[in-house]
Amino acid sequence: MDEEIEIPPFFLCPISLEIMKDPVIVSTGITYDRDSIEKWLFSGKKNSCPVTKQDITDADLTPNHTLRRLIQSWCTLNASYGVERIPTPRSPICKSEIEKLIRDSASSHKNKVKCLKRLRQIVSENATNKRCLEVAGVPEFLATIISNNGVDSSMVSLSDEALSLFYHLECSERVLRNLLNNKKGGNIVKSLIKIMQRGIYESRAYATLLLKNILEVADPMQIMTLKRSVFTEVVQILDDRISHKATKAAMHVLVTICPWGRNRHKAVEAGAISVIIELLMDESFSSDRRGPEMAMVVLDMLCQCAEGRAEFLNHRAAIAVVCKKVLRVSQTASDRAVRVLLSVGRFCATPALLHEMLQLGVVEKLFLVLQVSCGSKTKEKAKELLKLHARVWKDSPCLPRNMILVYPS
């Protein structure tokens, strides 16, 4: 396009600042390009109008046909300057069509299969369709099918299909929160846990990924009252290592639910510490920085309770594994690893433990933390642990002389 051509400002999307190809009006009355506003609302998880800052109360996007025709006419008039005509966008799926599809599915099992097949086809077409399905109540419909898994044997395969579809629908936080709060379609968390417990390989992975998304929008009271079965099955997913994505999602769940004291006890009882240490010893898990980071965050939280520290020390490789992660993964992992070492060093110190820490190079690693470019809080914790056991470690023949000379006092 020739740079000298002046584009009418109302042809430009307020978000992308480019000519709108499919202008739509939101509930605040402002027009945006469909692709840009959908990314803003659903991928960016925002619910306010970028221009007015007001809440967008209705997720429906109304096509601005008048403006689209004006833009197309302008493009045609300026074709000689290299301006390409914008094609008429394909109409998104109609909400009433989806609602009829759901209603008709209630008549028979065959219609339910047909409905899910059609919904999958619609979901695969574009993001606009996903939002339309959301508004039409498809997430609640799918949740109902998922919750019937195990109640009716004929529903098991349907449940697996609904679960996969639910995940690929990429529901907004608002919908997930409504499902969690209003119990539409049954208790969604309970249903997912049941699938994680005895579902097929692929469904267990999808259930774990969905559980992560749902618990991210849960309020503290909902998280604090989670049943022990949640912790048992999440830890089992970690132990089974059914897929890299499922393992990371399960670890993310523990990061989300373990800040609360009673949840830490439940996680420890479920065997989380031993499983996490074994994971950290797995090179495939440690190849991705985010995995070990989350693992160290969880270990840090669990070692803040006495039962957690006891379980940690029951694993023969625990000290060595955590020590190895210091200055090897990231600043976050290093900080959490030092916090774990400080927790066991402060509350569980025995001559045997202190000797083990010395033998495994913990003291040398703590000195290294003090010397390199590292977070100030991490340095403070390393210094605190060194000073705490100075009498034992400073006088040890195992400690190199150069470290004895600079030992913090």
Coordinates of C-alpha atoms in Angstrom, one line a residue:
M1 CA 0.0 0.0 0.0
D2 CA 1.2 3.5 -0.9
E3 CA 2.3 5.3 2.3
E4 CA 0.8 8.6 1.0
I5 CA -2.8 7.3 1.1
E6 CA -4.5 8.6 4.2
I7 CA -6.6 5.9 5.9
P8 CA -9.8 7.1 7.6
P9 CA -9.0 6.8 11.3
F10 CA -12.3 5.1 12.1
F11 CA -11.3 2.2 9.8
L12 CA -8.4 1.4 12.2
C13 CA -8.8 -1.0 15.1
P14 CA -8.1 0.7 18.4
I15 CA -6.0 -2.3 19.5
S16 CA -4.0 -3.3 16.4
L17 CA -4.1 0.2 14.7
E18 CA -4.6 -1.7 11.4
I19 CA -7.5 -1.6 9.0
M20 CA -10.3 -3.8 10.4
K21 CA -11.1 -6.9 8.4
D22 CA -14.1 -8.0 10.5
P23 CA -15.3 -5.0 12.6
V24 CA -17.5 -6.0 15.5
I25 CA -19.2 -3.9 18.3
V26 CA -18.7 -4.8 22.0
S27 CA -21.3 -4.0 24.7
T28 CA -19.7 -0.6 25.4
G29 CA -20.5 0.5 21.8
I30 CA -16.8 0.6 20.6
T31 CA -15.9 -1.2 17.3
Y32 CA -12.8 -3.4 17.1
D33 CA -11.4 -5.9 14.6
R34 CA -12.8 -9.3 15.7
D35 CA -9.4 -11.0 15.9
S36 CA -7.9 -8.3 18.0
I37 CA -10.7 -8.0 20.6
E38 CA -11.0 -11.7 20.9
K39 CA -7.4 -12.0 21.7
W40 CA -7.8 -9.2 24.2
L41 CA -10.8 -10.7 25.9
F42 CA -10.0 -14.4 25.8
S43 CA -6.3 -14.9 25.3
G44 CA -5.4 -11.9 27.4
K45 CA -8.1 -12.8 29.9
K46 CA -9.3 -9.2 30.2
N47 CA -12.9 -8.2 30.6
S48 CA -12.7 -4.4 30.1
C49 CA -13.1 -2.3 27.0
P50 CA -9.6 -1.1 25.9
V51 CA -11.0 2.4 25.0
T52 CA -13.6 3.2 27.7
K53 CA -12.1 0.9 30.4
Q54 CA -15.7 -0.1 31.2
D55 CA -16.5 -3.8 31.9
I56 CA -17.7 -5.7 28.8
T57 CA -20.8 -7.3 30.3
D58 CA -21.8 -9.4 27.2
A59 CA -19.4 -11.7 25.5
D60 CA -21.4 -11.5 22.2
L61 CA -19.7 -9.5 19.5
T62 CA -22.1 -7.8 17.0
P63 CA -20.8 -7.5 13.4
N64 CA -20.6 -3.9 12.2
H65 CA -21.8 -4.6 8.7
T66 CA -22.1 -0.9 7.8
L67 CA -18.5 -0.1 8.7
R68 CA -17.2 -3.3 7.0
R69 CA -19.0 -2.3 3.7
L70 CA -17.5 1.2 4.0
I71 CA -14.0 -0.2 4.4
Q72 CA -14.5 -2.6 1.5
S73 CA -15.7 0.3 -0.8
W74 CA -12.8 2.4 0.2
C75 CA -10.4 -0.5 -0.6
T76 CA -12.0 -0.9 -4.0
L77 CA -11.8 2.9 -4.8
N78 CA -8.1 2.8 -3.8
A79 CA -7.2 -0.4 -5.6
S80 CA -5.0 1.5 -8.1
Y81 CA -2.7 2.5 -5.3
G82 CA -2.2 -1.1 -4.3
V83 CA -4.9 -1.4 -1.6
E84 CA -6.2 -4.9 -1.4
R85 CA -10.0 -5.4 -1.0
I86 CA -10.9 -7.0 2.3
P87 CA -13.0 -10.1 1.7
T88 CA -16.4 -10.5 3.4
P89 CA -15.7 -12.6 6.6
R90 CA -17.4 -15.9 7.0
S91 CA -20.3 -15.6 9.4
P92 CA -19.5 -17.2 12.8
I93 CA -21.6 -20.1 14.0
C94 CA -25.0 -19.1 15.3
K95 CA -25.7 -19.4 19.0
S96 CA -29.3 -20.7 18.4
E97 CA -27.8 -23.5 16.2
I98 CA -25.6 -24.6 19.0
E99 CA -28.4 -24.5 21.5
K100 CA -30.6 -26.6 19.2
L101 CA -27.7 -29.1 18.8
I102 CA -27.5 -29.5 22.6
R103 CA -31.3 -29.9 23.0
D104 CA -31.5 -32.5 20.3
S105 CA -28.7 -34.5 21.9
A106 CA -30.8 -35.3 24.9
S107 CA -33.1 -37.7 23.0
S108 CA -30.6 -40.5 22.5
H109 CA -27.0 -41.7 22.9
K110 CA -26.6 -41.6 19.1
N111 CA -27.5 -38.0 19.0
K112 CA -25.0 -37.2 21.8
V113 CA -22.3 -38.8 19.7
K114 CA -23.4 -36.8 16.7
C115 CA -23.5 -33.6 18.8
L116 CA -20.0 -34.0 20.1
K117 CA -18.7 -34.8 16.7
R118 CA -20.2 -31.6 15.3
L119 CA -19.0 -29.5 18.3
R120 CA -15.4 -30.7 17.7
Q121 CA -15.7 -29.7 14.1
I122 CA -16.9 -26.2 15.1
V123 CA -14.2 -25.8 17.7
S124 CA -11.5 -26.6 15.2
E125 CA -12.5 -23.9 12.8
N126 CA -11.6 -20.7 14.7
A127 CA -11.4 -18.9 18.0
T128 CA -14.7 -17.1 17.3
N129 CA -16.6 -20.3 17.3
K130 CA -15.1 -21.2 20.7
R131 CA -16.5 -18.1 22.2
C132 CA -19.9 -18.7 20.6
L133 CA -19.9 -22.3 22.1
E134 CA -19.1 -20.8 25.5
V135 CA -22.0 -18.3 25.3
A136 CA -24.3 -21.1 24.2
G137 CA -23.6 -23.2 27.3
V138 CA -21.5 -25.9 25.8
P139 CA -19.0 -26.0 28.8
E140 CA -21.9 -26.8 31.1
F141 CA -23.2 -29.4 28.7
L142 CA -19.8 -31.1 28.5
A143 CA -19.4 -30.9 32.3
T144 CA -22.6 -32.8 32.6
I145 CA -21.4 -35.6 30.3
I146 CA -18.1 -35.8 32.2
S147 CA -19.8 -36.0 35.6
N148 CA -21.8 -39.0 34.3
N149 CA -18.6 -41.0 33.7
G150 CA -18.9 -44.2 35.7
V151 CA -22.6 -43.7 36.4
D152 CA -23.6 -45.1 33.0
S153 CA -21.1 -47.4 31.2
S154 CA -22.4 -46.2 27.9
M155 CA -21.2 -42.7 28.9
V156 CA -17.6 -43.6 29.4
S157 CA -16.4 -43.1 25.8
L158 CA -18.7 -40.0 25.5
S159 CA -17.0 -38.7 28.6
D160 CA -13.6 -39.1 27.1
E161 CA -14.6 -37.2 24.0
A162 CA -16.3 -34.5 26.1
L163 CA -13.2 -34.1 28.2
S164 CA -10.9 -33.6 25.2
L165 CA -13.4 -31.2 23.7
F166 CA -13.7 -29.3 27.0
Y167 CA -9.9 -28.9 27.1
H168 CA -9.6 -27.6 23.5
L169 CA -12.5 -25.2 24.0
E170 CA -10.1 -23.1 26.1
C171 CA -12.8 -21.7 28.4
S172 CA -12.5 -18.3 29.9
E173 CA -11.9 -17.8 33.6
R174 CA -15.4 -16.6 34.0
V175 CA -16.9 -19.9 32.7
L176 CA -14.5 -22.0 34.8
R177 CA -15.3 -20.0 37.9
N178 CA -19.1 -20.4 37.2
L179 CA -18.6 -24.2 36.8
L180 CA -16.7 -24.3 40.1
N181 CA -19.1 -22.1 42.0
N182 CA -22.5 -23.1 40.6
K183 CA -21.8 -26.8 40.3
K184 CA -23.4 -26.9 36.9
G185 CA -23.1 -30.3 35.4
G186 CA -22.2 -31.7 38.8
N187 CA -19.0 -31.3 40.9
I188 CA -16.4 -30.7 38.2
V189 CA -13.4 -31.2 40.5
K190 CA -14.8 -34.5 41.8
S191 CA -15.5 -35.7 38.2
L192 CA -12.0 -34.8 37.0
I193 CA -10.4 -36.6 40.0
K194 CA -12.5 -39.7 39.2
I195 CA -11.1 -39.7 35.6
M196 CA -7.5 -39.1 36.9
Q197 CA -8.0 -42.2 39.1
R198 CA -9.3 -44.7 36.6
G199 CA -9.5 -43.1 33.2
I200 CA -7.6 -44.0 30.0
Y201 CA -4.1 -42.5 29.5
E202 CA -5.2 -39.6 27.3
S203 CA -8.2 -38.7 29.5
R204 CA -6.1 -38.7 32.7
A205 CA -3.8 -36.1 31.0
Y206 CA -6.7 -33.9 29.9
A207 CA -8.3 -34.2 33.3
T208 CA -5.1 -33.0 35.0
L209 CA -4.7 -30.1 32.6
L210 CA -8.3 -29.0 33.2
L211 CA -7.9 -29.4 37.0
K212 CA -5.0 -27.0 36.8
N213 CA -7.0 -24.4 34.9
I214 CA -10.0 -24.7 37.2
L215 CA -8.0 -24.5 40.5
E216 CA -6.2 -21.4 39.2
V217 CA -9.6 -19.5 39.4
A218 CA -10.7 -21.0 42.7
D219 CA -11.0 -18.9 45.8
P220 CA -8.9 -19.7 48.9
M221 CA -11.8 -21.3 50.8
Q222 CA -12.4 -23.7 47.9
I223 CA -8.7 -24.6 47.8
M224 CA -8.4 -25.0 51.6
T225 CA -11.3 -27.5 51.6
L226 CA -10.1 -29.8 48.9
K227 CA -10.5 -33.5 49.7
R228 CA -7.5 -35.8 50.2
S229 CA -8.3 -37.6 47.0
V230 CA -7.3 -34.5 45.0
F231 CA -3.8 -34.7 46.5
T232 CA -3.6 -38.5 46.1
E233 CA -4.4 -38.4 42.4
V234 CA -2.3 -35.4 41.6
V235 CA 0.7 -37.1 43.2
Q236 CA -0.1 -40.3 41.3
I237 CA -0.1 -38.4 38.0
L238 CA 3.4 -37.1 38.9
D239 CA 4.5 -40.6 39.8
D240 CA 3.1 -42.2 36.7
R241 CA 4.6 -39.5 34.4
I242 CA 2.0 -40.1 31.7
S243 CA 3.1 -37.1 29.7
H244 CA 5.4 -34.1 30.1
K245 CA 2.4 -31.7 29.9
A246 CA 0.4 -33.6 32.5
T247 CA 3.4 -33.8 34.8
K248 CA 3.9 -30.0 34.6
A249 CA 0.2 -29.4 35.1
A250 CA 0.1 -31.7 38.2
M251 CA 3.1 -29.8 39.6
H252 CA 1.4 -26.6 38.9
V253 CA -1.6 -27.8 40.9
L254 CA 0.6 -28.5 43.9
V255 CA 2.1 -25.0 43.6
T256 CA -1.5 -23.6 43.6
I257 CA -2.9 -25.6 46.5
C258 CA 0.0 -26.0 48.9
P259 CA 0.4 -22.5 50.3
W260 CA -2.2 -23.4 53.0
G261 CA -1.0 -25.3 56.0
R262 CA -3.6 -28.1 56.1
N263 CA -3.0 -28.7 52.4
R264 CA 0.7 -29.2 53.0
H265 CA -0.1 -32.0 55.4
K266 CA -2.4 -33.6 52.8
A267 CA 0.3 -33.4 50.1
V268 CA 2.9 -34.9 52.4
E269 CA 0.6 -37.8 53.3
A270 CA 0.0 -38.4 49.6
G271 CA 3.7 -39.0 49.2
A272 CA 4.5 -35.8 47.2
I273 CA 8.0 -35.3 48.6
S274 CA 9.4 -38.6 47.6
V275 CA 7.8 -38.4 44.1
I276 CA 9.1 -34.9 43.6
I277 CA 12.7 -35.9 44.6
E278 CA 12.5 -38.8 42.2
L279 CA 11.3 -36.5 39.4
L280 CA 14.2 -34.1 40.1
M281 CA 16.5 -37.0 39.5
D282 CA 15.0 -37.6 36.1
E283 CA 17.0 -35.7 33.4
S284 CA 14.0 -35.4 31.0
F285 CA 12.0 -33.6 33.7
S286 CA 15.0 -31.3 34.6
S287 CA 15.7 -30.4 31.0
D288 CA 12.9 -27.8 31.1
R289 CA 13.6 -25.1 33.7
R290 CA 10.0 -24.5 34.7
G291 CA 9.6 -28.0 35.9
P292 CA 12.4 -28.0 38.5
E293 CA 11.5 -24.5 39.5
M294 CA 7.9 -25.6 40.5
A295 CA 9.3 -28.7 42.1
M296 CA 11.6 -26.6 44.4
V297 CA 8.7 -24.3 45.2
V298 CA 6.6 -27.2 46.3
L299 CA 9.4 -28.8 48.3
D300 CA 10.0 -25.5 50.1
M301 CA 6.4 -25.2 51.1
L302 CA 6.1 -28.8 52.3
C303 CA 9.4 -28.5 54.3
Q304 CA 7.8 -25.7 56.3
C305 CA 5.9 -28.4 58.3
A306 CA 7.5 -31.0 60.6
E307 CA 5.9 -33.9 58.7
G308 CA 7.3 -32.6 55.4
R309 CA 10.8 -32.2 56.8
A310 CA 10.7 -35.7 58.2
E311 CA 9.6 -37.2 54.9
F312 CA 12.2 -35.2 53.1
L313 CA 15.0 -36.6 55.2
N314 CA 13.6 -40.1 54.8
H315 CA 14.7 -40.0 51.2
R316 CA 18.4 -40.9 50.9
A317 CA 19.0 -38.7 47.9
A318 CA 17.0 -35.6 49.1
I319 CA 19.9 -33.4 50.4
A320 CA 22.1 -34.3 47.3
V321 CA 19.3 -33.6 44.8
V322 CA 18.4 -30.2 46.3
C323 CA 22.0 -29.2 46.7
K324 CA 22.6 -29.9 43.0
K325 CA 19.8 -27.6 42.0
V326 CA 21.5 -24.6 43.7
L327 CA 22.9 -22.3 40.9
R328 CA 22.1 -24.9 38.3
V329 CA 18.6 -24.0 37.2
S330 CA 17.5 -20.5 37.9
Q331 CA 17.4 -17.8 40.6
T332 CA 14.0 -19.0 41.7
A333 CA 15.1 -22.6 42.0
S334 CA 18.3 -21.6 43.8
D335 CA 16.4 -19.5 46.3
R336 CA 13.9 -22.2 47.1
A337 CA 16.6 -24.9 47.3
V338 CA 18.5 -22.8 49.9
R339 CA 15.3 -22.3 51.8
V340 CA 14.7 -26.1 51.9
L341 CA 18.3 -26.6 53.2
L342 CA 17.8 -23.9 55.8
S343 CA 14.5 -25.5 57.0
V344 CA 16.0 -28.9 57.6
G345 CA 19.3 -27.4 58.9
R346 CA 17.4 -25.3 61.4
F347 CA 14.8 -27.7 62.7
C348 CA 16.3 -31.2 62.1
A349 CA 20.0 -30.7 62.7
T350 CA 21.7 -33.8 64.1
P351 CA 25.5 -34.6 64.0
A352 CA 24.7 -37.1 61.3
L353 CA 22.8 -34.7 59.1
L354 CA 25.4 -31.9 59.5
H355 CA 28.1 -34.3 58.5
E356 CA 26.1 -35.5 55.5
M357 CA 25.6 -31.9 54.4
L358 CA 29.3 -31.3 54.6
Q359 CA 30.1 -34.5 52.8
L360 CA 27.7 -33.8 50.0
G361 CA 29.1 -30.3 49.3
V362 CA 26.2 -28.3 50.8
V363 CA 28.6 -26.1 52.7
E364 CA 30.8 -25.4 49.7
K365 CA 27.6 -24.6 47.6
L366 CA 26.5 -22.2 50.3
F367 CA 29.9 -20.4 50.1
L368 CA 29.5 -20.2 46.3
V369 CA 26.1 -18.6 46.7
L370 CA 27.7 -15.9 48.8
Q371 CA 30.4 -15.2 46.1
V372 CA 28.4 -15.1 42.9
S373 CA 25.8 -12.7 41.6
C374 CA 22.7 -14.0 43.4
G375 CA 19.6 -12.6 45.1
S376 CA 20.3 -10.8 48.3
K377 CA 17.6 -12.9 50.2
T378 CA 19.2 -16.1 48.9
K379 CA 22.6 -14.9 50.2
E380 CA 21.1 -14.0 53.6
K381 CA 19.6 -17.5 54.0
A382 CA 22.9 -19.1 52.9
K383 CA 24.8 -17.0 55.4
E384 CA 22.2 -17.8 58.2
L385 CA 22.7 -21.5 57.7
L386 CA 26.5 -21.3 57.7
K387 CA 26.5 -19.2 60.9
L388 CA 23.9 -21.5 62.5
H389 CA 26.3 -24.5 62.4
A390 CA 29.6 -22.7 62.4
R391 CA 31.0 -24.6 65.3
V392 CA 30.6 -27.9 63.5
W393 CA 31.4 -27.0 60.0
K394 CA 34.2 -24.4 60.6
D395 CA 36.3 -26.8 62.6
S396 CA 35.8 -29.7 60.3
P397 CA 38.9 -31.1 58.6
C398 CA 36.7 -31.7 55.5
L399 CA 36.3 -28.0 54.9
P400 CA 39.0 -26.4 52.7
R401 CA 41.3 -23.9 54.4
N402 CA 40.4 -21.1 52.0
M403 CA 36.7 -21.4 53.2
I404 CA 37.7 -21.5 56.9
L405 CA 39.5 -18.2 56.5
V406 CA 36.4 -16.5 55.0
Y407 CA 33.8 -18.3 57.1
P408 CA 31.0 -15.8 58.0
S409 CA 31.1 -14.8 61.7

